[in-house]
Tab-separated table of C-alpha atoms in Angstrom:
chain	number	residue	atom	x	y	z
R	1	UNK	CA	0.000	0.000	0.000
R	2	UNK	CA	2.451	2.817	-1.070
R	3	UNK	CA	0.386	6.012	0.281
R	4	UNK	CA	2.037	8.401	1.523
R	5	UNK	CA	1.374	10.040	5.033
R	6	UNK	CA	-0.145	13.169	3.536
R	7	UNK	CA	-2.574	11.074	1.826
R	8	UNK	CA	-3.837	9.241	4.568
R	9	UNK	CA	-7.582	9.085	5.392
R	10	UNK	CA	-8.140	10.093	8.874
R	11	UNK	CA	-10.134	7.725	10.909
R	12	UNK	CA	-12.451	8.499	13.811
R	13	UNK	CA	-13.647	5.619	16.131
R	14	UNK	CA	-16.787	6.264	17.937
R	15	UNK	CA	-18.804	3.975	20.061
R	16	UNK	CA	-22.635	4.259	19.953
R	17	UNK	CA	-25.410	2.396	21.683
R	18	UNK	CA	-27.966	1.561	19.159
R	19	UNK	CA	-31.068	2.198	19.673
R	20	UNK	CA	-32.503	-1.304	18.568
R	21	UNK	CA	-30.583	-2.529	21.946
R	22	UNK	CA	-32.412	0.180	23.921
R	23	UNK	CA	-36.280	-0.544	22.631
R	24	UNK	CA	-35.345	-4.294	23.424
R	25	UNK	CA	-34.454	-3.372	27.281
R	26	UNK	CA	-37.472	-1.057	27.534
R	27	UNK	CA	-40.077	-2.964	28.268
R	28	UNK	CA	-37.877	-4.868	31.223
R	29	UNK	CA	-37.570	-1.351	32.491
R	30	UNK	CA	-41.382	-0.814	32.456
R	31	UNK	CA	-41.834	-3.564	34.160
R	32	UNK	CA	-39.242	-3.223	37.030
R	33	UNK	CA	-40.160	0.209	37.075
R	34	UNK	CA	-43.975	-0.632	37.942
R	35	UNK	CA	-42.945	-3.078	40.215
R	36	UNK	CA	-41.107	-0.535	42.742
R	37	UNK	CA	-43.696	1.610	42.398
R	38	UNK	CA	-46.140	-0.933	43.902
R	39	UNK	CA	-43.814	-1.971	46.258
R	40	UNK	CA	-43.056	2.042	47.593
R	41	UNK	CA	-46.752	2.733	47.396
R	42	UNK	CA	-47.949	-0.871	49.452
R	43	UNK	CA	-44.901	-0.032	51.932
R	44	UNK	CA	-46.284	3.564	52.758
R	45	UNK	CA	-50.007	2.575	53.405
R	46	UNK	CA	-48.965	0.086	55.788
R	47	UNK	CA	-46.380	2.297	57.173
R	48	UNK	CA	-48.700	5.185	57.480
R	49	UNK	CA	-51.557	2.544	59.118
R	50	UNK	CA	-53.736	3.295	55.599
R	51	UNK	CA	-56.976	1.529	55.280
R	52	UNK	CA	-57.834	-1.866	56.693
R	53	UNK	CA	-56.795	-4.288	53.644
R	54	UNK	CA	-53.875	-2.119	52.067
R	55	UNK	CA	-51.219	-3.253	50.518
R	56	UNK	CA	-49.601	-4.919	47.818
R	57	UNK	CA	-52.884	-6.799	47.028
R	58	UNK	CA	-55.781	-4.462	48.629
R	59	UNK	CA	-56.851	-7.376	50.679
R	60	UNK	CA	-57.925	-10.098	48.697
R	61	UNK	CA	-56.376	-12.385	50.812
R	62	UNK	CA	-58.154	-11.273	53.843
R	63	UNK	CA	-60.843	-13.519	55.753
R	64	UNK	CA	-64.370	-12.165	55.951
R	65	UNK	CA	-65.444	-15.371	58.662
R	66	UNK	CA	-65.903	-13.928	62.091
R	67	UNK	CA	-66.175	-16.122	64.928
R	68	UNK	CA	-69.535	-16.576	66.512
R	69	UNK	CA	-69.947	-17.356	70.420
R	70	UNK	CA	-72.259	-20.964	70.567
R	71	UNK	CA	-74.486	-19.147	73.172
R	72	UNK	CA	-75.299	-16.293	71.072
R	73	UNK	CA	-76.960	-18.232	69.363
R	74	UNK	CA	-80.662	-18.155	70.271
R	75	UNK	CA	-82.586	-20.951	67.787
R	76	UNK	CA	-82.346	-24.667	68.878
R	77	UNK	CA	-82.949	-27.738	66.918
R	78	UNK	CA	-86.441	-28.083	68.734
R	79	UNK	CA	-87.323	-24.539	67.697
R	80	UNK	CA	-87.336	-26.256	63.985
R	81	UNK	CA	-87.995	-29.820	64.906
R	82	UNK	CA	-91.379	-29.895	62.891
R	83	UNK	CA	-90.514	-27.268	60.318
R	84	UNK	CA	-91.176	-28.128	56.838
R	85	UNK	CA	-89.059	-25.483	55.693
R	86	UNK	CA	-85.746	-25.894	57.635
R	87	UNK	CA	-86.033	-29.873	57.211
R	88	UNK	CA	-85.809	-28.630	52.804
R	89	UNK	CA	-83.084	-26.855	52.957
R	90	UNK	CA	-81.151	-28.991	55.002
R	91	UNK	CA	-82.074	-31.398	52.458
R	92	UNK	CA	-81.021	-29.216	50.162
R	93	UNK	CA	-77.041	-28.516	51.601
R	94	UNK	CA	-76.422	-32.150	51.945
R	95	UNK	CA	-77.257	-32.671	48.741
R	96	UNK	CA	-74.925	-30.072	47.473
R	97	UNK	CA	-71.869	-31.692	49.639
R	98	UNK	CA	-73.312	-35.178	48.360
R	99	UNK	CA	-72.991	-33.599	44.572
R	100	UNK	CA	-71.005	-30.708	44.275
């Protein structure tokens, strides 16, 4: 290659980031994004004592059974001994657990 040094091209070397490698990691970045903003947002309303059932999930997991005291209870199986009624629908439940 007989060129001489006056003659030679100059040659710059950059680095880029290409965009196609970008709009691949975006989405991942949408994602991990949302995800601490759940995370700050459950942490605060259970740090700040926010409503009953906050959190990550807005209590879906919570229980809506309460526990009932046996003598609160004021009817007795000889209150509905005879009734027609009661004696149906209890028909009615063990059928269900017989065929759910």
């Amino acid at each position: 290659m007989n060129v001489d040094p006056p003659n030679f091209l100059p040659v710059i070397y950059k680095t880029e980031v290409e965009a196609a490698s970008l709009t691949g990691m975006l989405p991942t970045l949408l994602i991990i994004g949302f995800l601490i903003y759940m995370m700050r947002r459950s942490a605060d309303m259970m740090g700040r004592g926010g409503r009953k059932g906050g959190g990550l999930f807005g209590g879906v997991m919570e229980s809506t059974a309460k526990l009932i005291n046996p003598t609160d209870i004021g009817v007795k199986f000889q209150d509905v001994a005879g009734c027609e009624e009661a004696k149906i629908e209890i028909m009615e439940f063990v059928n269900f657990l017989k065929n759910p």
